[in-house]
Amino acid sequence: MFTHDVSRTASGDASDDISHPLVAAVYDWVVPERTLFAPHRRYLTADLAGRVLDVGAGTGANFPHVAASDRDVEFHAIEPDPYMRRRAAQKAREVGCAVDLRDARAESLPYPDDAFDVVVAGLVFCTIRDPDAALAEVARVLKPGGEFRFLEHVRADGWRAAGQNLLNPLWERVAGGCQLNRATVERFVCHDDFDVDEIERLSIGLFPATPIVRGRLERRRDGAGGLSVSEFLYSL
């Protein structure tokens, strides 16, 4: 059953709303989901079971893959941008994806503790305004032993990182708040609430929105995990 909750469930006043109508209108045309990202969306959604949350659904890129699964999944998603959310709702209807789609921000998830077996994030932590708060929320709503799956473009090395820093102010304005130069994976793998199952740097994408990394983390049962930065760099 598809539901679309248009109520404001995240904290913040109207001045803090996220709204990018132009980006929403062109997103499915300019982002090569079918040709470039489809295999990695399948990675995010493979063998899902139980209660699943899609953090930052965008225009619903994960929805067709969830709909194609023969698994028994209770699927939830959030998207704070009303224009993106409207397109995601339409896609859910088109592909027959049963989803509880809510207006909420990743920094303030409208769910109780230990609510989900899996949380997925696909090309979203680059735009979240407070990624540390969002990651803390992901850890909070995941059950101990639950899985966090992600696909993100991250800060590059060397001259590419310098180029990202230079381009970021313009990129942020035209790409709906997307940040080119976030050290997203370091933030993920060094977090105390997660153990690393796998991290993979992908040979796809074009500068400046590269490198692209995917992976899976497990919500720790004892809350004493995370890698040091040096351990993470060595693991790559």
PDB file of C-alpha atoms in Angstrom:
ATOM      1  CA  MET A   1       0.000   0.000   0.000  1.00  0.00           C
ATOM      2  CA  PHE A   2       1.407   3.372  -1.022  1.00  0.00           C
ATOM      3  CA  THR A   3       1.071   6.278   1.373  1.00  0.00           C
ATOM      4  CA  HIS A   4       2.313   9.815   0.986  1.00  0.00           C
ATOM      5  CA  ASP A   5       2.519  11.815   4.220  1.00  0.00           C
ATOM      6  CA  VAL A   6       2.684  15.530   3.408  1.00  0.00           C
ATOM      7  CA  SER A   7       2.822  16.690   7.024  1.00  0.00           C
ATOM      8  CA  ARG A   8       5.921  18.333   8.436  1.00  0.00           C
ATOM      9  CA  THR A   9       7.590  15.691  10.589  1.00  0.00           C
ATOM     10  CA  ALA A  10      11.075  17.131  10.893  1.00  0.00           C
ATOM     11  CA  SER A  11      12.085  19.981  13.129  1.00  0.00           C
ATOM     12  CA  GLY A  12      12.588  23.450  11.742  1.00  0.00           C
ATOM     13  CA  ASP A  13      10.485  26.425  10.706  1.00  0.00           C
ATOM     14  CA  ALA A  14       9.424  27.455   7.225  1.00  0.00           C
ATOM     15  CA  SER A  15      12.658  29.379   6.678  1.00  0.00           C
ATOM     16  CA  ASP A  16      14.551  26.099   7.053  1.00  0.00           C
ATOM     17  CA  ASP A  17      12.559  24.292   4.373  1.00  0.00           C
ATOM     18  CA  ILE A  18      14.386  22.492   1.569  1.00  0.00           C
ATOM     19  CA  SER A  19      12.972  23.345  -1.840  1.00  0.00           C
ATOM     20  CA  HIS A  20      14.714  23.007  -5.210  1.00  0.00           C
ATOM     21  CA  PRO A  21      12.040  22.872  -7.922  1.00  0.00           C
ATOM     22  CA  LEU A  22      14.449  23.235 -10.859  1.00  0.00           C
ATOM     23  CA  VAL A  23      16.757  20.488  -9.623  1.00  0.00           C
ATOM     24  CA  ALA A  24      13.771  18.198  -9.076  1.00  0.00           C
ATOM     25  CA  ALA A  25      12.476  18.922 -12.575  1.00  0.00           C
ATOM     26  CA  VAL A  26      15.727  18.021 -14.340  1.00  0.00           C
ATOM     27  CA  TYR A  27      17.217  15.447 -11.975  1.00  0.00           C
ATOM     28  CA  ASP A  28      15.981  12.337 -13.771  1.00  0.00           C
ATOM     29  CA  TRP A  29      17.225  13.772 -17.078  1.00  0.00           C
ATOM     30  CA  VAL A  30      20.745  14.765 -16.039  1.00  0.00           C
ATOM     31  CA  VAL A  31      21.656  11.998 -13.571  1.00  0.00           C
ATOM     32  CA  PRO A  32      22.468   8.751 -15.429  1.00  0.00           C
ATOM     33  CA  GLU A  33      20.576   6.418 -13.121  1.00  0.00           C
ATOM     34  CA  ARG A  34      19.788   3.727 -15.692  1.00  0.00           C
ATOM     35  CA  THR A  35      23.169   3.636 -17.395  1.00  0.00           C
ATOM     36  CA  LEU A  36      25.548   4.390 -14.520  1.00  0.00           C
ATOM     37  CA  PHE A  37      23.941   3.900 -11.133  1.00  0.00           C
ATOM     38  CA  ALA A  38      21.405   1.089 -11.686  1.00  0.00           C
ATOM     39  CA  PRO A  39      23.822  -1.727 -10.668  1.00  0.00           C
ATOM     40  CA  HIS A  40      24.679   0.160  -7.502  1.00  0.00           C
ATOM     41  CA  ARG A  41      21.029   0.835  -6.699  1.00  0.00           C
ATOM     42  CA  ARG A  42      20.572  -2.920  -6.936  1.00  0.00           C
ATOM     43  CA  TYR A  43      23.463  -3.263  -4.477  1.00  0.00           C
ATOM     44  CA  LEU A  44      21.607  -0.998  -2.054  1.00  0.00           C
ATOM     45  CA  THR A  45      18.342  -2.906  -2.368  1.00  0.00           C
ATOM     46  CA  ALA A  46      19.490  -6.527  -2.812  1.00  0.00           C
ATOM     47  CA  ASP A  47      17.883  -9.135  -0.552  1.00  0.00           C
ATOM     48  CA  LEU A  48      16.104  -6.636   1.663  1.00  0.00           C
ATOM     49  CA  ALA A  49      13.914  -8.015   4.423  1.00  0.00           C
ATOM     50  CA  GLY A  50      12.024  -6.691   7.411  1.00  0.00           C
ATOM     51  CA  ARG A  51      11.612  -2.946   7.960  1.00  0.00           C
ATOM     52  CA  VAL A  52      13.684  -0.776   5.624  1.00  0.00           C
ATOM     53  CA  LEU A  53      14.233   2.995   5.521  1.00  0.00           C
ATOM     54  CA  ASP A  54      15.384   4.951   2.476  1.00  0.00           C
ATOM     55  CA  VAL A  55      16.990   8.153   3.821  1.00  0.00           C
ATOM     56  CA  GLY A  56      16.553  10.918   1.269  1.00  0.00           C
ATOM     57  CA  ALA A  57      14.561   9.179  -1.448  1.00  0.00           C
ATOM     58  CA  GLY A  58      14.969  12.025  -3.955  1.00  0.00           C
ATOM     59  CA  THR A  59      12.869  11.254  -7.008  1.00  0.00           C
ATOM     60  CA  GLY A  60      12.561   7.593  -5.992  1.00  0.00           C
ATOM     61  CA  ALA A  61      15.571   6.029  -7.716  1.00  0.00           C
ATOM     62  CA  ASN A  62      15.541   3.057  -5.352  1.00  0.00           C
ATOM     63  CA  PHE A  63      11.807   2.424  -5.704  1.00  0.00           C
ATOM     64  CA  PRO A  64      11.834   0.332  -8.931  1.00  0.00           C
ATOM     65  CA  HIS A  65      14.434  -2.007  -7.433  1.00  0.00           C
ATOM     66  CA  VAL A  66      12.464  -2.446  -4.225  1.00  0.00           C
ATOM     67  CA  ALA A  67       9.290  -3.049  -6.236  1.00  0.00           C
ATOM     68  CA  ALA A  68      11.047  -5.753  -8.286  1.00  0.00           C
ATOM     69  CA  SER A  69      12.025  -7.702  -5.178  1.00  0.00           C
ATOM     70  CA  ASP A  70      10.044 -10.778  -4.181  1.00  0.00           C
ATOM     71  CA  ARG A  71      11.031 -10.308  -0.542  1.00  0.00           C
ATOM     72  CA  ASP A  72       8.606  -9.363   2.218  1.00  0.00           C
ATOM     73  CA  VAL A  73       9.655  -5.779   2.989  1.00  0.00           C
ATOM     74  CA  GLU A  74       7.983  -3.022   4.966  1.00  0.00           C
ATOM     75  CA  PHE A  75       9.433  -0.063   3.081  1.00  0.00           C
ATOM     76  CA  HIS A  76       9.653   3.490   4.422  1.00  0.00           C
ATOM     77  CA  ALA A  77      11.265   6.571   2.905  1.00  0.00           C
ATOM     78  CA  ILE A  78      11.803  10.232   3.738  1.00  0.00           C
ATOM     79  CA  GLU A  79      12.321  13.210   1.436  1.00  0.00           C
ATOM     80  CA  PRO A  80      12.194  16.827   2.701  1.00  0.00           C
ATOM     81  CA  ASP A  81      12.045  18.541  -0.690  1.00  0.00           C
ATOM     82  CA  PRO A  82       8.374  18.741  -1.751  1.00  0.00           C
ATOM     83  CA  TYR A  83       9.238  18.768  -5.465  1.00  0.00           C
ATOM     84  CA  MET A  84      11.462  15.711  -5.168  1.00  0.00           C
ATOM     85  CA  ARG A  85       8.889  14.014  -2.952  1.00  0.00           C
ATOM     86  CA  ARG A  86       6.112  14.613  -5.465  1.00  0.00           C
ATOM     87  CA  ARG A  87       8.173  12.926  -8.181  1.00  0.00           C
ATOM     88  CA  ALA A  88       9.048  10.074  -5.840  1.00  0.00           C
ATOM     89  CA  ALA A  89       5.360   9.549  -5.062  1.00  0.00           C
ATOM     90  CA  GLN A  90       4.579   9.429  -8.770  1.00  0.00           C
ATOM     91  CA  LYS A  91       7.365   6.917  -9.387  1.00  0.00           C
ATOM     92  CA  ALA A  92       6.132   4.717  -6.544  1.00  0.00           C
ATOM     93  CA  ARG A  93       2.700   4.577  -8.175  1.00  0.00           C
ATOM     94  CA  GLU A  94       4.164   3.894 -11.621  1.00  0.00           C
ATOM     95  CA  VAL A  95       6.353   0.986 -10.524  1.00  0.00           C
ATOM     96  CA  GLY A  96       4.000  -0.396  -7.890  1.00  0.00           C
ATOM     97  CA  CYS A  97       6.304   0.231  -4.944  1.00  0.00           C
ATOM     98  CA  ALA A  98       4.525   0.013  -1.592  1.00  0.00           C
ATOM     99  CA  VAL A  99       6.167   2.746   0.472  1.00  0.00           C
ATOM    100  CA  ASP A 100       5.355   4.971   3.426  1.00  0.00           C
ATOM    101  CA  LEU A 101       6.860   8.211   2.080  1.00  0.00           C
ATOM    102  CA  ARG A 102       7.183  11.038   4.592  1.00  0.00           C
ATOM    103  CA  ASP A 103       8.191  14.676   4.649  1.00  0.00           C
ATOM    104  CA  ALA A 104      11.116  14.578   7.071  1.00  0.00           C
ATOM    105  CA  ARG A 105      14.792  15.441   7.390  1.00  0.00           C
ATOM    106  CA  ALA A 106      17.549  12.942   8.020  1.00  0.00           C
ATOM    107  CA  GLU A 107      18.726  14.999  10.985  1.00  0.00           C
ATOM    108  CA  SER A 108      15.407  14.358  12.783  1.00  0.00           C
ATOM    109  CA  LEU A 109      13.904  11.042  11.757  1.00  0.00           C
ATOM    110  CA  PRO A 110      10.265  10.538  12.824  1.00  0.00           C
ATOM    111  CA  TYR A 111      10.765   6.959  14.012  1.00  0.00           C
ATOM    112  CA  PRO A 112      11.457   5.310  17.382  1.00  0.00           C
ATOM    113  CA  ASP A 113      14.771   3.790  18.418  1.00  0.00           C
ATOM    114  CA  ASP A 114      15.710   0.411  16.913  1.00  0.00           C
ATOM    115  CA  ALA A 115      12.909   0.639  14.346  1.00  0.00           C
ATOM    116  CA  PHE A 116      14.613  -0.698  11.189  1.00  0.00           C
ATOM    117  CA  ASP A 117      16.524  -3.734  10.010  1.00  0.00           C
ATOM    118  CA  VAL A 118      18.184  -1.849   7.120  1.00  0.00           C
ATOM    119  CA  VAL A 119      18.761   1.812   6.293  1.00  0.00           C
ATOM    120  CA  VAL A 120      19.864   2.782   2.776  1.00  0.00           C
ATOM    121  CA  ALA A 121      21.300   6.078   1.543  1.00  0.00           C
ATOM    122  CA  GLY A 122      21.964   6.664  -2.138  1.00  0.00           C
ATOM    123  CA  LEU A 123      23.747   9.883  -3.164  1.00  0.00           C
ATOM    124  CA  VAL A 124      22.166  11.816  -0.313  1.00  0.00           C
ATOM    125  CA  PHE A 125      24.747  12.575   2.391  1.00  0.00           C
ATOM    126  CA  CYS A 126      26.322  15.095   0.023  1.00  0.00           C
ATOM    127  CA  THR A 127      23.238  17.305   0.427  1.00  0.00           C
ATOM    128  CA  ILE A 128      22.242  16.750   4.061  1.00  0.00           C
ATOM    129  CA  ARG A 129      22.896  19.965   5.947  1.00  0.00           C
ATOM    130  CA  ASP A 130      24.148  18.294   9.138  1.00  0.00           C
ATOM    131  CA  PRO A 131      25.592  14.906   8.149  1.00  0.00           C
ATOM    132  CA  ASP A 132      26.856  14.130  11.666  1.00  0.00           C
ATOM    133  CA  ALA A 133      23.382  14.569  13.130  1.00  0.00           C
ATOM    134  CA  ALA A 134      21.924  12.484  10.294  1.00  0.00           C
ATOM    135  CA  LEU A 135      24.374   9.645  10.874  1.00  0.00           C
ATOM    136  CA  ALA A 136      23.550   9.677  14.586  1.00  0.00           C
ATOM    137  CA  GLU A 137      19.877   9.363  13.630  1.00  0.00           C
ATOM    138  CA  VAL A 138      20.632   6.451  11.296  1.00  0.00           C
ATOM    139  CA  ALA A 139      22.395   4.685  14.167  1.00  0.00           C
ATOM    140  CA  ARG A 140      19.508   5.448  16.519  1.00  0.00           C
ATOM    141  CA  VAL A 141      16.759   4.003  14.318  1.00  0.00           C
ATOM    142  CA  LEU A 142      18.739   0.914  13.279  1.00  0.00           C
ATOM    143  CA  LYS A 143      18.357  -2.216  15.360  1.00  0.00           C
ATOM    144  CA  PRO A 144      21.579  -3.576  16.877  1.00  0.00           C
ATOM    145  CA  GLY A 145      22.995  -5.818  14.182  1.00  0.00           C
ATOM    146  CA  GLY A 146      21.087  -3.870  11.515  1.00  0.00           C
ATOM    147  CA  GLU A 147      22.708  -2.778   8.273  1.00  0.00           C
ATOM    148  CA  PHE A 148      23.458   0.648   6.841  1.00  0.00           C
ATOM    149  CA  ARG A 149      24.060   0.561   3.078  1.00  0.00           C
ATOM    150  CA  PHE A 150      25.341   3.586   1.194  1.00  0.00           C
ATOM    151  CA  LEU A 151      26.353   4.896  -2.211  1.00  0.00           C
ATOM    152  CA  GLU A 152      28.010   8.332  -2.090  1.00  0.00           C
ATOM    153  CA  HIS A 153      30.369  10.605  -3.971  1.00  0.00           C
ATOM    154  CA  VAL A 154      33.091  11.877  -1.656  1.00  0.00           C
ATOM    155  CA  ARG A 155      36.072  14.170  -1.343  1.00  0.00           C
ATOM    156  CA  ALA A 156      38.912  13.342  -3.730  1.00  0.00           C
ATOM    157  CA  ASP A 157      42.683  13.441  -3.154  1.00  0.00           C
ATOM    158  CA  GLY A 158      45.411  15.788  -4.335  1.00  0.00           C
ATOM    159  CA  TRP A 159      44.695  18.318  -7.067  1.00  0.00           C
ATOM    160  CA  ARG A 160      41.180  16.962  -7.517  1.00  0.00           C
ATOM    161  CA  ALA A 161      40.350  17.876  -3.929  1.00  0.00           C
ATOM    162  CA  ALA A 162      41.647  21.395  -4.571  1.00  0.00           C
ATOM    163  CA  GLY A 163      39.477  21.569  -7.681  1.00  0.00           C
ATOM    164  CA  GLN A 164      36.440  20.433  -5.717  1.00  0.00           C
ATOM    165  CA  ASN A 165      37.066  23.125  -3.107  1.00  0.00           C
ATOM    166  CA  LEU A 166      37.258  25.733  -5.858  1.00  0.00           C
ATOM    167  CA  LEU A 167      34.095  24.561  -7.636  1.00  0.00           C
ATOM    168  CA  ASN A 168      32.014  23.782  -4.571  1.00  0.00           C
ATOM    169  CA  PRO A 169      30.356  27.212  -4.040  1.00  0.00           C
ATOM    170  CA  LEU A 170      28.989  27.236  -7.595  1.00  0.00           C
ATOM    171  CA  TRP A 171      28.161  23.514  -7.573  1.00  0.00           C
ATOM    172  CA  GLU A 172      26.233  23.893  -4.336  1.00  0.00           C
ATOM    173  CA  ARG A 173      24.056  26.613  -5.845  1.00  0.00           C
ATOM    174  CA  VAL A 174      23.169  24.776  -9.065  1.00  0.00           C
ATOM    175  CA  ALA A 175      22.939  21.253  -7.618  1.00  0.00           C
ATOM    176  CA  GLY A 176      20.442  21.765  -4.819  1.00  0.00           C
ATOM    177  CA  GLY A 177      22.940  22.111  -1.980  1.00  0.00           C
ATOM    178  CA  CYS A 178      25.141  19.168  -3.003  1.00  0.00           C
ATOM    179  CA  GLN A 179      28.666  19.348  -1.551  1.00  0.00           C
ATOM    180  CA  LEU A 180      31.582  18.056  -3.605  1.00  0.00           C
ATOM    181  CA  ASN A 181      34.196  17.894  -0.875  1.00  0.00           C
ATOM    182  CA  ARG A 182      32.732  16.016   2.071  1.00  0.00           C
ATOM    183  CA  ALA A 183      34.811  13.310   3.777  1.00  0.00           C
ATOM    184  CA  THR A 184      31.688  11.175   3.989  1.00  0.00           C
ATOM    185  CA  VAL A 185      33.184   7.703   4.162  1.00  0.00           C
ATOM    186  CA  GLU A 186      35.651   8.660   6.905  1.00  0.00           C
ATOM    187  CA  ARG A 187      32.655   9.963   8.851  1.00  0.00           C
ATOM    188  CA  PHE A 188      30.832   6.653   8.364  1.00  0.00           C
ATOM    189  CA  VAL A 189      33.572   4.162   9.139  1.00  0.00           C
ATOM    190  CA  CYS A 190      35.029   6.036  12.108  1.00  0.00           C
ATOM    191  CA  HIS A 191      31.674   6.280  13.882  1.00  0.00           C
ATOM    192  CA  ASP A 192      31.534   4.464  17.232  1.00  0.00           C
ATOM    193  CA  ASP A 193      28.157   2.861  16.522  1.00  0.00           C
ATOM    194  CA  PHE A 194      29.208   0.973  13.379  1.00  0.00           C
ATOM    195  CA  ASP A 195      31.432  -1.869  12.260  1.00  0.00           C
ATOM    196  CA  VAL A 196      32.571  -1.989   8.640  1.00  0.00           C
ATOM    197  CA  ASP A 197      31.336  -4.915   6.556  1.00  0.00           C
ATOM    198  CA  GLU A 198      32.720  -3.656   3.235  1.00  0.00           C
ATOM    199  CA  ILE A 199      33.866  -0.500   1.464  1.00  0.00           C
ATOM    200  CA  GLU A 200      34.389  -0.319  -2.297  1.00  0.00           C
ATOM    201  CA  ARG A 201      35.703   2.555  -4.363  1.00  0.00           C
ATOM    202  CA  LEU A 202      34.009   2.482  -7.765  1.00  0.00           C
ATOM    203  CA  SER A 203      35.558   3.251 -11.125  1.00  0.00           C
ATOM    204  CA  ILE A 204      32.554   5.257 -12.328  1.00  0.00           C
ATOM    205  CA  GLY A 205      31.602   8.895 -12.534  1.00  0.00           C
ATOM    206  CA  LEU A 206      33.281  12.039 -13.746  1.00  0.00           C
ATOM    207  CA  PHE A 207      35.133  14.817 -11.976  1.00  0.00           C
ATOM    208  CA  PRO A 208      34.183  16.803  -9.936  1.00  0.00           C
ATOM    209  CA  ALA A 209      31.588  14.391  -8.453  1.00  0.00           C
ATOM    210  CA  THR A 210      34.104  11.591  -7.905  1.00  0.00           C
ATOM    211  CA  PRO A 211      35.249   9.321  -6.391  1.00  0.00           C
ATOM    212  CA  ILE A 212      32.099   7.314  -5.762  1.00  0.00           C
ATOM    213  CA  VAL A 213      32.109   4.799  -2.927  1.00  0.00           C
ATOM    214  CA  ARG A 214      29.630   2.176  -1.800  1.00  0.00           C
ATOM    215  CA  GLY A 215      29.571   0.004   1.282  1.00  0.00           C
ATOM    216  CA  ARG A 216      27.798  -1.654   4.153  1.00  0.00           C
ATOM    217  CA  LEU A 217      28.117  -0.993   7.871  1.00  0.00           C
ATOM    218  CA  GLU A 218      26.649  -2.966  10.753  1.00  0.00           C
ATOM    219  CA  ARG A 219      25.066  -1.291  13.757  1.00  0.00           C
ATOM    220  CA  ARG A 220      27.135  -2.453  16.701  1.00  0.00           C
ATOM    221  CA  ARG A 221      25.497  -4.267  19.566  1.00  0.00           C
ATOM    222  CA  ASP A 222      27.838  -2.867  22.231  1.00  0.00           C
ATOM    223  CA  GLY A 223      28.379   0.671  20.895  1.00  0.00           C
ATOM    224  CA  ALA A 224      32.177   0.566  20.897  1.00  0.00           C
ATOM    225  CA  GLY A 225      33.215   0.301  17.271  1.00  0.00           C
ATOM    226  CA  GLY A 226      34.532   2.516  14.514  1.00  0.00           C
ATOM    227  CA  LEU A 227      37.928   2.697  12.847  1.00  0.00           C
ATOM    228  CA  SER A 228      40.529   5.350  13.395  1.00  0.00           C
ATOM    229  CA  VAL A 229      41.244   7.538  10.378  1.00  0.00           C
ATOM    230  CA  SER A 230      44.614   5.860   9.896  1.00  0.00           C
ATOM    231  CA  GLU A 231      43.010   2.395  10.009  1.00  0.00           C
ATOM    232  CA  PHE A 232      40.465   3.483   7.433  1.00  0.00           C
ATOM    233  CA  LEU A 233      43.068   4.905   5.056  1.00  0.00           C
ATOM    234  CA  TYR A 234      45.116   1.714   5.383  1.00  0.00           C
ATOM    235  CA  SER A 235      42.053  -0.394   4.571  1.00  0.00           C
ATOM    236  CA  LEU A 236      41.660   1.349   1.203  1.00  0.00           C
TER     237      LEU A 236
END
